[in-house]
PDB file of C-alpha atoms in Angstrom:
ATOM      1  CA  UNK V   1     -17.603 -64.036  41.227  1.00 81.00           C
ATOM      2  CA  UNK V   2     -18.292 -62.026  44.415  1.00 88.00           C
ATOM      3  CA  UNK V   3     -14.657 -60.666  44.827  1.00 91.00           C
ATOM      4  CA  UNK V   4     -15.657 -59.572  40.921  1.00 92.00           C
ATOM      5  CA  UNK V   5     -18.943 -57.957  42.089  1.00 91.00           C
ATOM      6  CA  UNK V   6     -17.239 -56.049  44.958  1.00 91.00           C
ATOM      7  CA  UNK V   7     -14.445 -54.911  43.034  1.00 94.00           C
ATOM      8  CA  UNK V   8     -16.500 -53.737  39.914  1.00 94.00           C
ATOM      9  CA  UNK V   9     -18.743 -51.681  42.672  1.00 92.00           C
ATOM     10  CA  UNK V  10     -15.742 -49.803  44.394  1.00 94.00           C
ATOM     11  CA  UNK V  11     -14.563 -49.121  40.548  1.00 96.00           C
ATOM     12  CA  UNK V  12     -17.834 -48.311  40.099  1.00 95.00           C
ATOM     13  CA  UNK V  13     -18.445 -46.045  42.947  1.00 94.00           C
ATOM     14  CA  UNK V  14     -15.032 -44.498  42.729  1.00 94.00           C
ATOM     15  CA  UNK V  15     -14.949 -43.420  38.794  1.00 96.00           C
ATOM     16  CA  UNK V  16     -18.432 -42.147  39.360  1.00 95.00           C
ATOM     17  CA  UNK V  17     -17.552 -39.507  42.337  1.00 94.00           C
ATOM     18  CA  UNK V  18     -14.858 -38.581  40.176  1.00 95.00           C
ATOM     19  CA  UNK V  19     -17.120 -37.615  37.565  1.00 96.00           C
ATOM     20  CA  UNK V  20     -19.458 -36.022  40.134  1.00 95.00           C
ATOM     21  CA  UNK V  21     -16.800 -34.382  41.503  1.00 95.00           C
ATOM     22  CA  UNK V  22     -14.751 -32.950  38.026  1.00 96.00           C
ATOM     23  CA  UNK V  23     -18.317 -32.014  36.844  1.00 96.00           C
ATOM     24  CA  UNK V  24     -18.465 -29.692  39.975  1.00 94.00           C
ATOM     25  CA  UNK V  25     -15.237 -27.878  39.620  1.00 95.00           C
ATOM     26  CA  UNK V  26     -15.456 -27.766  35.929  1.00 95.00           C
ATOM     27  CA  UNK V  27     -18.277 -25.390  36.851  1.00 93.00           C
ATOM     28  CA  UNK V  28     -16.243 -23.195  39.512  1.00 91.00           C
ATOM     29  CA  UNK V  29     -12.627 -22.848  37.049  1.00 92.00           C
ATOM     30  CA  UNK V  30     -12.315 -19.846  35.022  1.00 89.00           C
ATOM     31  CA  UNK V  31      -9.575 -18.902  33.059  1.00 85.00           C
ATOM     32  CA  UNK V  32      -6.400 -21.390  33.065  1.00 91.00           C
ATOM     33  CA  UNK V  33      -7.211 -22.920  29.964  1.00 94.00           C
ATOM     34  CA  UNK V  34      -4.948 -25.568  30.377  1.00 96.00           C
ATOM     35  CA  UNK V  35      -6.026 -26.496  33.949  1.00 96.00           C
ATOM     36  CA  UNK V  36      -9.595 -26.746  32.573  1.00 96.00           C
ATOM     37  CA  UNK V  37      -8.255 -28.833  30.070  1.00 96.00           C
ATOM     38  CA  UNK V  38      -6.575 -31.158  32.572  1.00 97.00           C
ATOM     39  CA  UNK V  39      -9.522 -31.826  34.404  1.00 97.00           C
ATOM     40  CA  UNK V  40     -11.619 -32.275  31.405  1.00 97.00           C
ATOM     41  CA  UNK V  41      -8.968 -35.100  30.254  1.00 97.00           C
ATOM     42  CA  UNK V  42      -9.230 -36.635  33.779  1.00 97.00           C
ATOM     43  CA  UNK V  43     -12.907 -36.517  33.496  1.00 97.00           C
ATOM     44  CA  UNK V  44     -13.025 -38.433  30.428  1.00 97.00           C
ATOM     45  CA  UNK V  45     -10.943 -41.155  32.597  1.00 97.00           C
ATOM     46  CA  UNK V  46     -13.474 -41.171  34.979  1.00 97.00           C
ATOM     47  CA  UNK V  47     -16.234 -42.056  32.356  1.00 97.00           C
ATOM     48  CA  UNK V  48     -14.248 -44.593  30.569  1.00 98.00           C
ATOM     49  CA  UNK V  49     -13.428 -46.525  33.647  1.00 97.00           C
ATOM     50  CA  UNK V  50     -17.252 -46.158  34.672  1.00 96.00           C
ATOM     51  CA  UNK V  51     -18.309 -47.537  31.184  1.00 95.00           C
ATOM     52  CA  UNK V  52     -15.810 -50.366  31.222  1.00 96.00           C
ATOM     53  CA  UNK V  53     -17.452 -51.034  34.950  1.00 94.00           C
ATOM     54  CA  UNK V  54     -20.697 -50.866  33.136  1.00 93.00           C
ATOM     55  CA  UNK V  55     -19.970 -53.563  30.551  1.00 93.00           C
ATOM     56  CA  UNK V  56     -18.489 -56.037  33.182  1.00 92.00           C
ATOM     57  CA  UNK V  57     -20.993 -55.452  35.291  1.00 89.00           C
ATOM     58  CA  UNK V  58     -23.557 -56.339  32.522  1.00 89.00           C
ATOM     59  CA  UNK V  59     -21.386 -59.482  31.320  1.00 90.00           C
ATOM     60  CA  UNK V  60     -21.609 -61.029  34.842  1.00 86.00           C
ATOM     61  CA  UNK V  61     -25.663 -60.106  35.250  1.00 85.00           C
ATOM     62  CA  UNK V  62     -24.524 -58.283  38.654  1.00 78.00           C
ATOM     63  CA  UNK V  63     -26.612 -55.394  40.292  1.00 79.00           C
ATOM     64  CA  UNK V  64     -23.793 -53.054  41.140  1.00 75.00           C
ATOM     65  CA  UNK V  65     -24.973 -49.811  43.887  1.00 82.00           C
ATOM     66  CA  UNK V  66     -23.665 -46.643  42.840  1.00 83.00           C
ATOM     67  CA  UNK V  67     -23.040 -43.731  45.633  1.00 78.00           C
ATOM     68  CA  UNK V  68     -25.893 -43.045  47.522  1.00 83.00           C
ATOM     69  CA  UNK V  69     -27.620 -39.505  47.384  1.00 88.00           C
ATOM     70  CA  UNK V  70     -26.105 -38.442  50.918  1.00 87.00           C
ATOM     71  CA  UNK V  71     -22.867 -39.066  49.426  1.00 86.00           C
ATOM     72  CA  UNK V  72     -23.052 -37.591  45.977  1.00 84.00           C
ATOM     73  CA  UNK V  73     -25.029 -34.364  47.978  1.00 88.00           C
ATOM     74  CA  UNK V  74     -22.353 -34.789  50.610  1.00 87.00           C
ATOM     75  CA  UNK V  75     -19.652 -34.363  47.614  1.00 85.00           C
ATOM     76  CA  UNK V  76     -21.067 -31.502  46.013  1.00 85.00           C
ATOM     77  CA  UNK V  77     -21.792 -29.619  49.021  1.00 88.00           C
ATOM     78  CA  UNK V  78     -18.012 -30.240  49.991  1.00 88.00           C
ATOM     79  CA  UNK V  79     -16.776 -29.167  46.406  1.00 89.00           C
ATOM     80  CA  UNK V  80     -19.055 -26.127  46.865  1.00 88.00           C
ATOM     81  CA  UNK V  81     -17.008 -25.155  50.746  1.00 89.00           C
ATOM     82  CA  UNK V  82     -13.792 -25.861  50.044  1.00 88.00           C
ATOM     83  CA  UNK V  83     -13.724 -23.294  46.769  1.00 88.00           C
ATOM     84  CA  UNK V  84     -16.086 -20.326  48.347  1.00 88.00           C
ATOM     85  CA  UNK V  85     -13.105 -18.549  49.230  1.00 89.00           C
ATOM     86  CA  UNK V  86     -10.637 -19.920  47.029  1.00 92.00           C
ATOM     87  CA  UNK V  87     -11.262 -20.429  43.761  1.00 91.00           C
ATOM     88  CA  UNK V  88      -7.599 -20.691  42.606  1.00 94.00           C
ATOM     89  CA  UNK V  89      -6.046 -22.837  40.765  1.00 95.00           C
ATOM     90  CA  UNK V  90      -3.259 -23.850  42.959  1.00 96.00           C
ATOM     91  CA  UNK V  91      -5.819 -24.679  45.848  1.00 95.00           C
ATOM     92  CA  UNK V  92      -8.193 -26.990  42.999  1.00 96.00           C
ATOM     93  CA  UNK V  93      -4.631 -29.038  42.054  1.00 97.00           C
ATOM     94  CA  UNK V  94      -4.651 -29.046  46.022  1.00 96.00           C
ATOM     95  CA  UNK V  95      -7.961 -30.622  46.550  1.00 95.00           C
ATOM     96  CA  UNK V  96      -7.472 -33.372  43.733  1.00 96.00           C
ATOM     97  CA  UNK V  97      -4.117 -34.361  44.694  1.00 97.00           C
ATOM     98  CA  UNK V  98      -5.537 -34.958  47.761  1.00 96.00           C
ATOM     99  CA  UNK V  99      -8.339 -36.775  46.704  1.00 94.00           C
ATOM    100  CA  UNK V 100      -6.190 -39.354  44.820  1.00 96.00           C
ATOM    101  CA  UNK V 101      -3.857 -39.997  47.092  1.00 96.00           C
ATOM    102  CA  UNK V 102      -7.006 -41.393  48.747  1.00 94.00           C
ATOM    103  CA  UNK V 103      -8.004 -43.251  45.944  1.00 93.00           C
ATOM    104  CA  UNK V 104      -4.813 -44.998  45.550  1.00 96.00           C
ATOM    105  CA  UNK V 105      -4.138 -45.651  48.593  1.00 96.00           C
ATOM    106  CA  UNK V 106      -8.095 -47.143  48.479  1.00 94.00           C
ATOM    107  CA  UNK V 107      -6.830 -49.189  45.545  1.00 95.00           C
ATOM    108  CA  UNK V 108      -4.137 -50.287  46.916  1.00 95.00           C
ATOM    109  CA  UNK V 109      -6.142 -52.031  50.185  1.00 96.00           C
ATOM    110  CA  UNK V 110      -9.199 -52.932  48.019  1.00 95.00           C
ATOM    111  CA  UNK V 111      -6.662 -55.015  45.735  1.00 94.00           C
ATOM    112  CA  UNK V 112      -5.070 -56.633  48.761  1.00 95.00           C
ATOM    113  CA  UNK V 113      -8.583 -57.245  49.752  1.00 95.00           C
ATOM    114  CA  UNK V 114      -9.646 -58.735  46.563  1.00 94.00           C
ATOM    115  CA  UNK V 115      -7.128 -61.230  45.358  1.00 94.00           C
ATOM    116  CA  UNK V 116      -9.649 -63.833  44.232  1.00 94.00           C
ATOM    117  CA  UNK V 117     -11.464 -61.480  41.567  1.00 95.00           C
ATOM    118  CA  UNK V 118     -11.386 -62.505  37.733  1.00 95.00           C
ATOM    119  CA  UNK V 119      -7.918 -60.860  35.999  1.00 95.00           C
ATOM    120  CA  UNK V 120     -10.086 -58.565  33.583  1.00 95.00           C
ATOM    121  CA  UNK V 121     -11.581 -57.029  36.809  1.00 96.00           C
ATOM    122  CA  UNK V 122      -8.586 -56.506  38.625  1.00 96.00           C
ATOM    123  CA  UNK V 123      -6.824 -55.337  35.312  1.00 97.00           C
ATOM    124  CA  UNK V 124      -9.565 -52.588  35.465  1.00 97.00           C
ATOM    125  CA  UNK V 125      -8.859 -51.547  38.981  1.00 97.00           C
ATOM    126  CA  UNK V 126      -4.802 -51.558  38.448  1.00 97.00           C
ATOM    127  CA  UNK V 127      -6.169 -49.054  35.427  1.00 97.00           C
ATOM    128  CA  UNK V 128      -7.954 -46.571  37.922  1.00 97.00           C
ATOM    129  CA  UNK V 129      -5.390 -46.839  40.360  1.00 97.00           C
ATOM    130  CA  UNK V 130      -2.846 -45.719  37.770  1.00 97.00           C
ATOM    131  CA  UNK V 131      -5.484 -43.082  36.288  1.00 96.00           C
ATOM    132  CA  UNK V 132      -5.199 -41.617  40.122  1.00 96.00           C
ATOM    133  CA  UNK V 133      -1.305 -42.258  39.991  1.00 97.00           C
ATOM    134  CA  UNK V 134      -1.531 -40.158  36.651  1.00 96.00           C
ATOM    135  CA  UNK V 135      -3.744 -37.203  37.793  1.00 96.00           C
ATOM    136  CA  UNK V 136      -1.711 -37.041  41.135  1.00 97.00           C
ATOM    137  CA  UNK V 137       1.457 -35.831  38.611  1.00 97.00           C
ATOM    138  CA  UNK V 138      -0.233 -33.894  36.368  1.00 96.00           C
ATOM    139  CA  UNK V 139      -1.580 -31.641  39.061  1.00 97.00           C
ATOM    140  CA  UNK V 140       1.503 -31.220  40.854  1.00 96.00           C
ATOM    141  CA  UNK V 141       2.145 -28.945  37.598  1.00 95.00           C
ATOM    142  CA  UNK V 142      -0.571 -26.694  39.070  1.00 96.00           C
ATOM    143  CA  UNK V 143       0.344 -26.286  42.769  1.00 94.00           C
TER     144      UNK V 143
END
């Protein structure tokens, strides 16, 4: 049950920047219709993954941390840099295909890590890693 705990919390964690972090540049993207509609379909991901978290979470009776203020500030302030001078869409794609290389490779070593956690929890994780997998190739698109 603690592999399932730590697990659930990095799924956890990670969907929820996402959200944090497609919230933000939902706010900055103007025009591309189709880009906005990209991230919004990523978003809503994000927030299923995070909800499926959720209900684990609650089934096992764990306490599961989400990101810490710092980090979420941190996130947002970093969001807010990185698109002060470029605002494009090309350079957004950029900065998310980035991101989830990260996260797979993340998913990758935190599966590795976690070999003892309960199927349905893993399952989930193999979902966001795929998610990340998924939202690496649809941004390409955008480069």
């Amino acid at each position: 049950m603690e592999q399932d705990i730590k697990l659930l919390e990095y799924i956890y964690q990670n969907s929820e920047m996402g959200i944090i972090i497609l919230e933000s540049l939902l706010k900055v993207v103007r025009g591309d219709e189709m880009f906005i509609k990209a991230l919004r379909t990523q978003l809503l991901e994000y927030r299923e993954i995070s909800e499926k978290a959720t209900k684990l979470k609650q089934k096992l009776g764990a306490d599961i941390k989400g990101n810490s203020r710092l980090s979420v500030m941190s996130a947002k302030s970093m969001i807010k840099v990185k698109t002060m001078c470029d605002k494009s869409t090309s350079h957004i794609a950029s900065m998310l295909v980035v991101g989830s290389n990260m996260g797979v490779v993340n998913a990758i070593r935190t599966l590795k890590e976690h070999t003892l956690a309960s199927s349905e929890v893993r399952n989930l994780m193999h979902k966001l890693k795929t998610s990340e997998e998924n939202n690496i190739e649809n941004m390409k698109e955008y480069i």
